[in-house]
Structure formats: structure tokens, C-alpha cells
Amino acid sequence: MPRLRRSIPLAAIAAIVMTTGLLSPAAATATHRPDHDRPPVIAINVTTQDGFSMPSMMHAGLVTFRISSPEAGHAIQGFSLKNGATLDQAITDFNLVLGGDRPTVVAALKNLYHDVTEIGGVVASTFAAQEVTVPLTAGTYYFVDLNDIDNPPLTPRVHTLRVHGAFHESDPPRFTSVITSTMQNGMPVFVAPTTMRHDGTFLAVVSGDELHESVFRPIRPGVTDAYISQFYDAFENGTALPPSPWTGIQAGLQALSPGRWAIVHIDLPPGPYALICYVPSDENGEPHGHMGMHHVMTLT
């Protein structure tokens, strides 16, 4: 049975648009204003051997996580707990979702939706640091490198961040693009531009009823969305695969729960990419990207 649709808190987005000096999320046209009160920046460098470190306490408000790694494959995910769930339950949820067995994935996703609110994070790139700015109200948040979870026998190294006080209003980063992850006619889709700066900043909004990530994966010149769908259809049907559309691995924004938003600054090599989401469906366990949630674009 499908869940009830949950709407994005539009008042929060409207407030962020006003404070950045943007006309609207749709227009996404930046105007200059001095930065007099920027969010604090937490710089994180992550490796397989040493993990990562971060503060254990901060004041409520917007915070920017600047995440880098000399290694490919690291993905820092932030989340909070709800409905009385424990941290052990949440880690078990993540383990089962990343396990790949689709019936198990579907059951684990239902647990994850019940137990966890995902606040975003970064899929790191060896090219440069990537940044995500998110609102954190008072409460307890946890951060984990999904490479630890999806790479046994590593033990997940979980960092706890306690956020206190009334929400401090600061100037969010200015953004020039908007990427919306949503559901249309029961299918996951991106609403996104076809070009962005390779070192640009965008507002990411999840307005559907499922988790979504917004990662950029480099593709061969001339690859289209139709070709990517053909590639994944062959994969799902167990038929011969056409040549891979991919020339590298993804980097960008980690998963956001429905109703969440983040401001993301990317720094990736210019070229053709597909914006894609690999979060699995909570109905059949199939990755959203395999279901058509990809969007070819050029980073200039």
C-alpha cells in the first residue's frame, strides 16, 4: 500500500529564498549581497584507514559540511532517529538496505522510513571538496561513512553531533539552480536544468514520498537518457548489456528524507554527466536510477 504523500515545508524554502536574495526557486537568479553572517563550516576529510572526525556539539542553525577524500567510494550520511528507534536499529536498517537482496531491501526500507530522518551528506570526490549546507534544529544527529557499512568487515564509525539552542538565522549560500527530486505518476524523477557550472551551487529539494540522492556520474559524450534506460533495462532483464554509459563513479548529495532540503556546492571536472539516484524503491527494491531517475546534463 503506498504511503500518503508528504509535502515539502514551502515556508522554509521561501525563507531561504528571501534571505539569499533570489527571486524564487523557479527563477533561481542570484543577486549580489554581502555575506555578513555565514553558516559555520565543518571540514571533514575521510579515509578508509582513519575514518573521519568532526565536532560533537554545535548551536542550532544552518551548517555547511565541506567533505573531501583522497579515495573514491566514501559517502558521509547524516541522520536523526525518530519513533523511539535506537542507533543499533538504524545501523541495521542501513546494512540491510545496502545488502542488495531486494525483498530484504524493501522490508528494511520500511524500517528506515520509520526509524530515521536522513538530512543529507556528501558522496566524496577525489577531484575536490564538495559542500552541503543543511538546517539543523536542536537534537541529536549521527554521521556515518556508508563505505564502512557497505564494506565488511569494517565496523561503522558513527559520530554523534548534539545540536542545542534556538535556531540561529544566518545567510545561506547563494544558489543559481534548483534540483527537485520527486514522484510523478508513481515513478521517481528529477526536475533539473540541462546545464550547470562544474563548480556551481544548487538548492536540492525532496518533494515526493521517498528518499532520494542527487549524485553526478560522468558519462561518455553523446550518451542520452534513453541510452541509460536501455542499459539498465538490459541489466534488469538479464540480457546482454550495451557498452557502459559511465566513465567514472558518482559524487554529490547523499540521501534526503521526504520534505528535506539542502544547498549543495559541487566542484567536479567539466563535461557530460547524468544526475542519478541509486536509492532503492520501497516497493520493489530496484534502484531509482534503474527505474528512470536519471537526467543527462553538462557541467560547464
PDB file of N, CA, C and O in Angstrom, residues 182-224:
ATOM      1  N   THR A 182      11.401  14.053  -6.929  1.00  0.00           N
ATOM      2  CA  THR A 182      10.001  13.877  -6.597  1.00  0.00           C
ATOM      3  C   THR A 182       9.460  12.603  -7.224  1.00  0.00           C
ATOM      4  O   THR A 182      10.212  11.825  -7.833  1.00  0.00           O
ATOM      5  N   MET A 183       8.177  12.372  -7.040  1.00  0.00           N
ATOM      6  CA  MET A 183       7.484  11.242  -7.641  1.00  0.00           C
ATOM      7  C   MET A 183       6.400  11.786  -8.563  1.00  0.00           C
ATOM      8  O   MET A 183       5.638  12.668  -8.172  1.00  0.00           O
ATOM      9  N   GLN A 184       6.355  11.293  -9.794  1.00  0.00           N
ATOM     10  CA  GLN A 184       5.312  11.661 -10.748  1.00  0.00           C
ATOM     11  C   GLN A 184       4.688  10.390 -11.300  1.00  0.00           C
ATOM     12  O   GLN A 184       5.398   9.532 -11.838  1.00  0.00           O
ATOM     13  N   ASN A 185       3.385  10.270 -11.111  1.00  0.00           N
ATOM     14  CA  ASN A 185       2.674   9.064 -11.545  1.00  0.00           C
ATOM     15  C   ASN A 185       3.295   7.796 -10.971  1.00  0.00           C
ATOM     16  O   ASN A 185       3.408   6.775 -11.649  1.00  0.00           O
ATOM     17  N   GLY A 186       3.713   7.899  -9.714  1.00  0.00           N
ATOM     18  CA  GLY A 186       4.282   6.751  -9.029  1.00  0.00           C
ATOM     19  C   GLY A 186       5.708   6.424  -9.389  1.00  0.00           C
ATOM     20  O   GLY A 186       6.255   5.422  -8.897  1.00  0.00           O
ATOM     21  N   MET A 187       6.359   7.257 -10.211  1.00  0.00           N
ATOM     22  CA  MET A 187       7.731   6.998 -10.631  1.00  0.00           C
ATOM     23  C   MET A 187       8.649   8.117 -10.138  1.00  0.00           C
ATOM     24  O   MET A 187       8.269   9.294 -10.127  1.00  0.00           O
ATOM     25  N   PRO A 188       9.881   7.768  -9.750  1.00  0.00           N
ATOM     26  CA  PRO A 188      10.819   8.789  -9.272  1.00  0.00           C
ATOM     27  C   PRO A 188      11.433   9.567 -10.434  1.00  0.00           C
ATOM     28  O   PRO A 188      11.831   8.973 -11.446  1.00  0.00           O
ATOM     29  N   VAL A 189      11.514  10.884 -10.297  1.00  0.00           N
ATOM     30  CA  VAL A 189      12.048  11.735 -11.366  1.00  0.00           C
ATOM     31  C   VAL A 189      12.828  12.898 -10.768  1.00  0.00           C
ATOM     32  O   VAL A 189      12.638  13.277  -9.612  1.00  0.00           O
ATOM     33  N   PHE A 190      13.716  13.459 -11.588  1.00  0.00           N
ATOM     34  CA  PHE A 190      14.363  14.733 -11.304  1.00  0.00           C
ATOM     35  C   PHE A 190      13.693  15.818 -12.130  1.00  0.00           C
ATOM     36  O   PHE A 190      13.352  15.612 -13.297  1.00  0.00           O
ATOM     37  N   VAL A 191      13.544  16.986 -11.534  1.00  0.00           N
ATOM     38  CA  VAL A 191      13.240  18.208 -12.272  1.00  0.00           C
ATOM     39  C   VAL A 191      14.478  19.076 -12.122  1.00  0.00           C
ATOM     40  O   VAL A 191      14.772  19.559 -11.017  1.00  0.00           O
ATOM     41  N   ALA A 192      15.235  19.246 -13.203  1.00  0.00           N
ATOM     42  CA  ALA A 192      16.568  19.834 -13.093  1.00  0.00           C
ATOM     43  C   ALA A 192      16.947  20.514 -14.399  1.00  0.00           C
ATOM     44  O   ALA A 192      16.395  20.198 -15.469  1.00  0.00           O
ATOM     45  N   PRO A 193      17.908  21.427 -14.357  1.00  0.00           N
ATOM     46  CA  PRO A 193      18.386  22.067 -15.587  1.00  0.00           C
ATOM     47  C   PRO A 193      19.234  21.093 -16.409  1.00  0.00           C
ATOM     48  O   PRO A 193      19.622  20.020 -15.938  1.00  0.00           O
ATOM     49  N   THR A 194      19.524  21.474 -17.645  1.00  0.00           N
ATOM     50  CA  THR A 194      20.368  20.643 -18.513  1.00  0.00           C
ATOM     51  C   THR A 194      21.823  21.097 -18.489  1.00  0.00           C
ATOM     52  O   THR A 194      22.690  20.381 -18.987  1.00  0.00           O
ATOM     53  N   THR A 195      22.097  22.262 -17.925  1.00  0.00           N
ATOM     54  CA  THR A 195      23.477  22.725 -17.760  1.00  0.00           C
ATOM     55  C   THR A 195      23.636  23.356 -16.376  1.00  0.00           C
ATOM     56  O   THR A 195      22.694  23.948 -15.833  1.00  0.00           O
ATOM     57  N   MET A 196      24.818  23.204 -15.826  1.00  0.00           N
ATOM     58  CA  MET A 196      25.199  23.844 -14.572  1.00  0.00           C
ATOM     59  C   MET A 196      26.694  24.096 -14.619  1.00  0.00           C
ATOM     60  O   MET A 196      27.425  23.429 -15.353  1.00  0.00           O
ATOM     61  N   ARG A 197      27.138  25.037 -13.803  1.00  0.00           N
ATOM     62  CA  ARG A 197      28.579  25.219 -13.662  1.00  0.00           C
ATOM     63  C   ARG A 197      29.170  24.002 -12.966  1.00  0.00           C
ATOM     64  O   ARG A 197      28.563  23.430 -12.071  1.00  0.00           O
ATOM     65  N   HIS A 198      30.388  23.645 -13.385  1.00  0.00           N
ATOM     66  CA  HIS A 198      31.048  22.497 -12.755  1.00  0.00           C
ATOM     67  C   HIS A 198      31.411  22.784 -11.306  1.00  0.00           C
ATOM     68  O   HIS A 198      31.641  21.853 -10.520  1.00  0.00           O
ATOM     69  N   ASP A 199      31.443  24.061 -10.939  1.00  0.00           N
ATOM     70  CA  ASP A 199      31.684  24.469  -9.555  1.00  0.00           C
ATOM     71  C   ASP A 199      30.513  25.302  -9.061  1.00  0.00           C
ATOM     72  O   ASP A 199      30.686  26.298  -8.368  1.00  0.00           O
ATOM     73  N   GLY A 200      29.306  24.868  -9.416  1.00  0.00           N
ATOM     74  CA  GLY A 200      28.112  25.623  -9.102  1.00  0.00           C
ATOM     75  C   GLY A 200      27.448  25.195  -7.805  1.00  0.00           C
ATOM     76  O   GLY A 200      27.850  24.229  -7.142  1.00  0.00           O
ATOM     77  N   THR A 201      26.400  25.940  -7.449  1.00  0.00           N
ATOM     78  CA  THR A 201      25.657  25.705  -6.221  1.00  0.00           C
ATOM     79  C   THR A 201      24.177  25.595  -6.550  1.00  0.00           C
ATOM     80  O   THR A 201      23.641  26.404  -7.299  1.00  0.00           O
ATOM     81  N   PHE A 202      23.519  24.580  -5.970  1.00  0.00           N
ATOM     82  CA  PHE A 202      22.098  24.392  -6.255  1.00  0.00           C
ATOM     83  C   PHE A 202      21.324  24.084  -4.979  1.00  0.00           C
ATOM     84  O   PHE A 202      21.882  23.607  -3.987  1.00  0.00           O
ATOM     85  N   LEU A 203      20.042  24.401  -5.023  1.00  0.00           N
ATOM     86  CA  LEU A 203      19.118  24.021  -3.970  1.00  0.00           C
ATOM     87  C   LEU A 203      18.529  22.673  -4.324  1.00  0.00           C
ATOM     88  O   LEU A 203      17.960  22.502  -5.400  1.00  0.00           O
ATOM     89  N   ALA A 204      18.680  21.691  -3.441  1.00  0.00           N
ATOM     90  CA  ALA A 204      18.109  20.356  -3.639  1.00  0.00           C
ATOM     91  C   ALA A 204      16.879  20.219  -2.745  1.00  0.00           C
ATOM     92  O   ALA A 204      16.949  20.493  -1.545  1.00  0.00           O
ATOM     93  N   VAL A 205      15.776  19.804  -3.350  1.00  0.00           N
ATOM     94  CA  VAL A 205      14.516  19.665  -2.631  1.00  0.00           C
ATOM     95  C   VAL A 205      13.960  18.273  -2.889  1.00  0.00           C
ATOM     96  O   VAL A 205      13.920  17.824  -4.041  1.00  0.00           O
ATOM     97  N   VAL A 206      13.540  17.584  -1.835  1.00  0.00           N
ATOM     98  CA  VAL A 206      12.857  16.300  -1.992  1.00  0.00           C
ATOM     99  C   VAL A 206      11.380  16.525  -1.674  1.00  0.00           C
ATOM    100  O   VAL A 206      11.004  16.724  -0.520  1.00  0.00           O
ATOM    101  N   SER A 207      10.550  16.519  -2.712  1.00  0.00           N
ATOM    102  CA  SER A 207       9.141  16.849  -2.530  1.00  0.00           C
ATOM    103  C   SER A 207       8.239  15.642  -2.726  1.00  0.00           C
ATOM    104  O   SER A 207       7.033  15.759  -2.645  1.00  0.00           O
ATOM    105  N   GLY A 208       8.815  14.483  -3.008  1.00  0.00           N
ATOM    106  CA  GLY A 208       7.996  13.287  -3.157  1.00  0.00           C
ATOM    107  C   GLY A 208       7.835  12.561  -1.839  1.00  0.00           C
ATOM    108  O   GLY A 208       7.963  13.148  -0.764  1.00  0.00           O
ATOM    109  N   ASP A 209       7.572  11.257  -1.904  1.00  0.00           N
ATOM    110  CA  ASP A 209       7.335  10.499  -0.676  1.00  0.00           C
ATOM    111  C   ASP A 209       8.388   9.419  -0.457  1.00  0.00           C
ATOM    112  O   ASP A 209       8.166   8.493   0.315  1.00  0.00           O
ATOM    113  N   GLU A 210       9.541   9.535  -1.136  1.00  0.00           N
ATOM    114  CA  GLU A 210      10.626   8.581  -0.923  1.00  0.00           C
ATOM    115  C   GLU A 210      11.942   9.319  -0.732  1.00  0.00           C
ATOM    116  O   GLU A 210      12.095  10.481  -1.107  1.00  0.00           O
ATOM    117  N   LEU A 211      12.900   8.612  -0.147  1.00  0.00           N
ATOM    118  CA  LEU A 211      14.270   9.105  -0.055  1.00  0.00           C
ATOM    119  C   LEU A 211      14.850   9.298  -1.450  1.00  0.00           C
ATOM    120  O   LEU A 211      14.567   8.517  -2.362  1.00  0.00           O
ATOM    121  N   HIS A 212      15.708  10.309  -1.603  1.00  0.00           N
ATOM    122  CA  HIS A 212      16.411  10.490  -2.874  1.00  0.00           C
ATOM    123  C   HIS A 212      17.795  11.078  -2.612  1.00  0.00           C
ATOM    124  O   HIS A 212      17.999  11.844  -1.667  1.00  0.00           O
ATOM    125  N   GLU A 213      18.735  10.717  -3.471  1.00  0.00           N
ATOM    126  CA  GLU A 213      20.028  11.377  -3.531  1.00  0.00           C
ATOM    127  C   GLU A 213      20.142  12.075  -4.885  1.00  0.00           C
ATOM    128  O   GLU A 213      19.392  11.767  -5.817  1.00  0.00           O
ATOM    129  N   SER A 214      21.066  13.020  -4.983  1.00  0.00           N
ATOM    130  CA  SER A 214      21.304  13.734  -6.240  1.00  0.00           C
ATOM    131  C   SER A 214      22.798  13.705  -6.516  1.00  0.00           C
ATOM    132  O   SER A 214      23.546  14.584  -6.074  1.00  0.00           O
ATOM    133  N   VAL A 215      23.250  12.657  -7.208  1.00  0.00           N
ATOM    134  CA  VAL A 215      24.673  12.496  -7.475  1.00  0.00           C
ATOM    135  C   VAL A 215      24.942  12.638  -8.976  1.00  0.00           C
ATOM    136  O   VAL A 215      24.082  12.349  -9.807  1.00  0.00           O
ATOM    137  N   PHE A 216      26.140  13.099  -9.277  1.00  0.00           N
ATOM    138  CA  PHE A 216      26.553  13.336 -10.653  1.00  0.00           C
ATOM    139  C   PHE A 216      27.527  12.239 -11.058  1.00  0.00           C
ATOM    140  O   PHE A 216      28.560  12.053 -10.409  1.00  0.00           O
ATOM    141  N   ARG A 217      27.200  11.539 -12.150  1.00  0.00           N
ATOM    142  CA  ARG A 217      28.087  10.476 -12.620  1.00  0.00           C
ATOM    143  C   ARG A 217      28.529  10.779 -14.051  1.00  0.00           C
ATOM    144  O   ARG A 217      27.680  11.004 -14.930  1.00  0.00           O
ATOM    145  N   PRO A 218      29.845  10.818 -14.313  1.00  0.00           N
ATOM    146  CA  PRO A 218      30.312  11.174 -15.652  1.00  0.00           C
ATOM    147  C   PRO A 218      29.932  10.118 -16.683  1.00  0.00           C
ATOM    148  O   PRO A 218      29.959   8.913 -16.405  1.00  0.00           O
ATOM    149  N   ILE A 219      29.574  10.590 -17.878  1.00  0.00           N
ATOM    150  CA  ILE A 219      29.142   9.707 -18.964  1.00  0.00           C
ATOM    151  C   ILE A 219      29.976   9.958 -20.215  1.00  0.00           C
ATOM    152  O   ILE A 219      30.651  10.980 -20.349  1.00  0.00           O
ATOM    153  N   ARG A 220      29.891   8.989 -21.147  1.00  0.00           N
ATOM    154  CA  ARG A 220      30.562   9.154 -22.434  1.00  0.00           C
ATOM    155  C   ARG A 220      29.858  10.246 -23.236  1.00  0.00           C
ATOM    156  O   ARG A 220      28.634  10.385 -23.155  1.00  0.00           O
ATOM    157  N   PRO A 221      30.600  11.033 -24.033  1.00  0.00           N
ATOM    158  CA  PRO A 221      29.954  12.033 -24.890  1.00  0.00           C
ATOM    159  C   PRO A 221      28.911  11.388 -25.790  1.00  0.00           C
ATOM    160  O   PRO A 221      29.120  10.307 -26.336  1.00  0.00           O
ATOM    161  N   GLY A 222      27.773  12.028 -25.916  1.00  0.00           N
ATOM    162  CA  GLY A 222      26.706  11.536 -26.774  1.00  0.00           C
ATOM    163  C   GLY A 222      25.714  10.617 -26.095  1.00  0.00           C
ATOM    164  O   GLY A 222      24.671  10.288 -26.677  1.00  0.00           O
ATOM    165  N   VAL A 223      26.004  10.175 -24.871  1.00  0.00           N
ATOM    166  CA  VAL A 223      25.058   9.314 -24.145  1.00  0.00           C
ATOM    167  C   VAL A 223      23.805  10.122 -23.808  1.00  0.00           C
ATOM    168  O   VAL A 223      23.881  11.273 -23.371  1.00  0.00           O
ATOM    169  N   THR A 224      22.644   9.515 -23.992  1.00  0.00           N
ATOM    170  CA  THR A 224      21.360  10.153 -23.719  1.00  0.00           C
ATOM    171  C   THR A 224      20.653   9.438 -22.567  1.00  0.00           C
ATOM    172  O   THR A 224      21.029   8.332 -22.165  1.00  0.00           O
TER     173      THR A 224
END
